[in-house]
Short mmCIF file of C-alpha atoms in Angstrom, two decimals:
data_model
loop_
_atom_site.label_atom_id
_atom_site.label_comp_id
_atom_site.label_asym_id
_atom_site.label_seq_id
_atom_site.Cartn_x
_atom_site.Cartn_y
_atom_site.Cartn_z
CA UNK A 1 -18.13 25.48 -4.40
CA UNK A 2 -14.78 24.65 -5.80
CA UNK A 3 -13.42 21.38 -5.22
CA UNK A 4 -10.60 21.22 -2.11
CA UNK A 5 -7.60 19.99 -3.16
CA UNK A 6 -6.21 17.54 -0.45
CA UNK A 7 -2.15 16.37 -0.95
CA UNK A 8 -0.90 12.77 -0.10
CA UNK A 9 3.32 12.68 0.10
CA UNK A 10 4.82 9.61 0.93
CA UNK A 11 8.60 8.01 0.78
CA UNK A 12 9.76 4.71 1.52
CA UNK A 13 12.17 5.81 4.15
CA UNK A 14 13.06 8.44 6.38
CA UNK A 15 16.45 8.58 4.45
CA UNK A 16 14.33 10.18 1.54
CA UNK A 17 14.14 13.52 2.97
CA UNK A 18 14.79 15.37 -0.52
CA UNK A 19 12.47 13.20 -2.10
CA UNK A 20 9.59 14.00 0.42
CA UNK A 21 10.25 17.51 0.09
CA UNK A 22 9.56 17.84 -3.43
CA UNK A 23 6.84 16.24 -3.15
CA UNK A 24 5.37 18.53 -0.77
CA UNK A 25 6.44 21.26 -3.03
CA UNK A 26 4.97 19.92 -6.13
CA UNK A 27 1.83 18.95 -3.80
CA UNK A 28 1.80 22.80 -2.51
CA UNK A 29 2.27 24.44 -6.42
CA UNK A 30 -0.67 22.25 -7.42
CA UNK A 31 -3.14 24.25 -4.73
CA UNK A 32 -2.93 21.65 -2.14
CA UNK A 33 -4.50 22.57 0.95
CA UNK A 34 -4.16 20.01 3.38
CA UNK A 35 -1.40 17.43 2.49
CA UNK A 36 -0.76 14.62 4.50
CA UNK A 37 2.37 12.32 4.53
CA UNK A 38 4.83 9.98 5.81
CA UNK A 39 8.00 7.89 5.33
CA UNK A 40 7.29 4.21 5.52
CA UNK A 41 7.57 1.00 2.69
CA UNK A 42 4.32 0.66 0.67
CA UNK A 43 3.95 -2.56 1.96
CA UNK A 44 3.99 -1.64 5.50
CA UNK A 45 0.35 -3.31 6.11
CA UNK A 46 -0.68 -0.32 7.34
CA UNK A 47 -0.14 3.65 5.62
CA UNK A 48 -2.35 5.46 8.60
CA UNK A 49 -2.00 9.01 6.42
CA UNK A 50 -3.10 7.90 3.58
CA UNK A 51 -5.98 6.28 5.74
CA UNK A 52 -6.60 9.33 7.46
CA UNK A 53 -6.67 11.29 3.93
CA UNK A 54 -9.08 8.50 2.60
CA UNK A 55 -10.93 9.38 5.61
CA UNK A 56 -10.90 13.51 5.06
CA UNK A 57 -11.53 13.77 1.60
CA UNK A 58 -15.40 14.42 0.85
CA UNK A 59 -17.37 14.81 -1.88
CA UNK A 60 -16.06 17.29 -4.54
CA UNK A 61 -12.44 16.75 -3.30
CA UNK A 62 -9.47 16.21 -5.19
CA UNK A 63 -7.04 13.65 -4.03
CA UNK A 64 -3.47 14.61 -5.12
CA UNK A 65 -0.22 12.78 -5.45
CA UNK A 66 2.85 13.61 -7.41
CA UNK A 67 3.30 9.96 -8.55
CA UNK A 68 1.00 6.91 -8.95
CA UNK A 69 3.60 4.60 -6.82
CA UNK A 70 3.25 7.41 -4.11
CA UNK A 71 -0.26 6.01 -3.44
CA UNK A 72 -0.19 2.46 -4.52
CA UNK A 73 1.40 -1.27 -4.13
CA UNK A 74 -0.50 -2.86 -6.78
CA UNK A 75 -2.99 -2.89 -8.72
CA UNK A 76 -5.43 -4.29 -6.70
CA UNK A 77 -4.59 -1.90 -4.10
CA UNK A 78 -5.06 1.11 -6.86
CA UNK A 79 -8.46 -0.38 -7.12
CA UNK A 80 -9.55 -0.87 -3.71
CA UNK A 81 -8.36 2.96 -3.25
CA UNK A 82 -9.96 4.51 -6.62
CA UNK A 83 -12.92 2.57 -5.14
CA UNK A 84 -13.02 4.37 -2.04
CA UNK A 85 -13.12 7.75 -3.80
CA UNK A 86 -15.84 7.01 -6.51
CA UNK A 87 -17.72 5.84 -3.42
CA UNK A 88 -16.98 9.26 -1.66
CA UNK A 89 -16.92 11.32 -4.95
CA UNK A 90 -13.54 12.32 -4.89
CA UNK A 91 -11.71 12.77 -8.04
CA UNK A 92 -7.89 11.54 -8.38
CA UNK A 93 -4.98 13.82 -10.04
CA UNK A 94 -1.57 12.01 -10.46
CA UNK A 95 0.66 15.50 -10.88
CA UNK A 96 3.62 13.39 -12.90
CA UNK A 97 1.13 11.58 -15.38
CA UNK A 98 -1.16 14.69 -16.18
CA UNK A 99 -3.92 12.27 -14.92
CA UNK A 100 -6.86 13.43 -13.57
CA UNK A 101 -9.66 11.34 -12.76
CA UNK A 102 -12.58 14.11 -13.20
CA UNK A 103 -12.01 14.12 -16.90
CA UNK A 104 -13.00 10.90 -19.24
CA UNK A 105 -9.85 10.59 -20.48
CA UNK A 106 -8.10 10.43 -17.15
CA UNK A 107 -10.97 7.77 -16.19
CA UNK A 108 -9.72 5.60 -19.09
CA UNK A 109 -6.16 6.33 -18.70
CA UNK A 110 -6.69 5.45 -14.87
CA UNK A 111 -8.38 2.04 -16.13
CA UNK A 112 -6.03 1.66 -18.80
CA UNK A 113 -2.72 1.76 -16.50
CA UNK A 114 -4.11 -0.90 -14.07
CA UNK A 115 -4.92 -3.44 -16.88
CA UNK A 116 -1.29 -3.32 -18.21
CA UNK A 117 -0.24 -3.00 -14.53
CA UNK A 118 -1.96 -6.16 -13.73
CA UNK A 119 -0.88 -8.00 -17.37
CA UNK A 120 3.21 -7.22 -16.34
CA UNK A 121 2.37 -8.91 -13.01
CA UNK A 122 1.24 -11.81 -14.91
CA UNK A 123 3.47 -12.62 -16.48
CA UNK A 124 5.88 -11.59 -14.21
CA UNK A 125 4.05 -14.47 -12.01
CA UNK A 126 4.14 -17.07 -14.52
CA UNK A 127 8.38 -16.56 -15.33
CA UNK A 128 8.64 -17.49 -11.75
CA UNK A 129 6.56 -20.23 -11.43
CA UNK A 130 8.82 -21.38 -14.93
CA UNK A 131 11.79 -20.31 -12.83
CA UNK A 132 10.77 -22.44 -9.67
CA UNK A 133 9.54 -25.28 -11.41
CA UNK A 134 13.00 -25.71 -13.46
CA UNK A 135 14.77 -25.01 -10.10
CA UNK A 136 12.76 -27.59 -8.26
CA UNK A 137 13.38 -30.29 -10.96
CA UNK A 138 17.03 -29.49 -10.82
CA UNK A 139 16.92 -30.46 -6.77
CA UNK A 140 17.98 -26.57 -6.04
CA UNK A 141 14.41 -25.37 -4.38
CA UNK A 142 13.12 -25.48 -0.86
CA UNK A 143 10.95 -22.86 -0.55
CA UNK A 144 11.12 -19.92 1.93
CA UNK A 145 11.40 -20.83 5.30
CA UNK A 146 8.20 -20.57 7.52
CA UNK A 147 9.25 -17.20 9.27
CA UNK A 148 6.42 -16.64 12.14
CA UNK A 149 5.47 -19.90 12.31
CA UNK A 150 8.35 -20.90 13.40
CA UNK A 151 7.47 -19.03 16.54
CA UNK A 152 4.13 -20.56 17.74
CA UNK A 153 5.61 -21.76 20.76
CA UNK A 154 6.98 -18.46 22.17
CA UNK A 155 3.63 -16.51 20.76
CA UNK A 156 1.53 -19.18 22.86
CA UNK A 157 3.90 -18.91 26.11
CA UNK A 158 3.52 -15.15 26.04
CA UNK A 159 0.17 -15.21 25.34
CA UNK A 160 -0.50 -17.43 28.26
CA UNK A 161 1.90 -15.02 30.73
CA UNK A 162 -0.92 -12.79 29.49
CA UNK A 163 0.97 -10.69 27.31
CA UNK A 164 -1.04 -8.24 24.68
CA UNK A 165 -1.14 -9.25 21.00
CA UNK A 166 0.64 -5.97 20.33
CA UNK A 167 3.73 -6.74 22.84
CA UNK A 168 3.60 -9.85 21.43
CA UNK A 169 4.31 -9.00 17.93
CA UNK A 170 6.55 -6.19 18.64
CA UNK A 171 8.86 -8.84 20.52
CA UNK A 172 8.79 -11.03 18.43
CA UNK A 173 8.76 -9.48 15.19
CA UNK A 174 5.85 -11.04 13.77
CA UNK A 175 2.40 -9.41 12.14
CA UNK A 176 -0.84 -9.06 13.74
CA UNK A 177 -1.84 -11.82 10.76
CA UNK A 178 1.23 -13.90 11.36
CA UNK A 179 -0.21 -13.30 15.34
CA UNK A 180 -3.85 -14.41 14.73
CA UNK A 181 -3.16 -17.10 12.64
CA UNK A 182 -1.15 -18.63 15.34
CA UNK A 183 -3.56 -18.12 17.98
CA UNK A 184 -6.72 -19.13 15.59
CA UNK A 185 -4.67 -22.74 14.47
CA UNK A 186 -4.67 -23.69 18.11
CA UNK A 187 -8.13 -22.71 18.73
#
């Protein structure tokens, strides 16, 4: 049985309608099938179409997207998701890198990308520790401001006017974390 080929499109905003177009196109010349997409930020904490196409794929499937940074934040989130299809046994094709996972090369290449990927953020780390360090001896760092934290009091009234964690958030523009963590730290 040949393998399905299943198409994942995303763009950071809905501004980016050119840009989600040619994905789709690329996505489509490749043999997609099925392709599944949205416009949202990568680090929305949630990317429901690429969990429903994580979901979808089975075993002998090809997972498709035009560019690795269409798929993943980070490195660690490349993992967890390359993870996820091994499990399945679903190969990975990146269109733009002429990667493809169901080859030996592509496996290495694939491995090779997210240890160089994960060296850059490094160091990347340790400049701004420098960075805050030097600022902090020269009296000019305070550190970010506690955002939802800052709003315990108004998550704990509305909460007690029996509002749902959802509403909650929503009105107050905090995460479901940011949410439970407040909840949990007066428990």
């Amino acid at each position: 049985m040949p393998a399905v080929m299943i198409g994942y499109a995303r763009t950071s905003t809905t501004d980016q309608k050119a840009g989600l177009d040619a994905q789709l196109r690329d996505l489509q010349t490749a043999g997609c099938t099925k392709i599944f997409r949205e416009q949202l930020s990568s680090v929305a904490n949630e990317r429901p179409q690429l969990e429903r196409a994580l979901e979808f794929v089975r075993e002998g499937d090809v997972l498709v997207v035009t560019k690795l940074d269409r798929l993943a934040r980070s490195v660690a989130d490349l993992v967890a998701i390359t993870a996820v299809l091994k499990e399945k046994g679903v190969e990975l094709r990146i269109l733009t890198m002429n990667l493809d996972t169901a080859t030996p090369t592509g496996k290495l290449m694939l491995n090779l990308l997210g240890s160089i990927a994960e060296f850059e953020r490094e160091l990347m780390l340790e400049r701004q520790r420098e960075g805050i360090a030097k600022a902090k001896a020269d009296g000019k760092y305070k550190g970010r401001a506690p955002t939802a934290r800052s709003k315990a009091d108004k998550v704990l009234a509305l909460k007690t006017e029996g509002k749902a964690p959802a509403e909650i958030q929503a009105t107050l523009g905090i995460s479901r974390a940011s949410y439970f963590r407040i909840v949990k730290d007066v428990a």
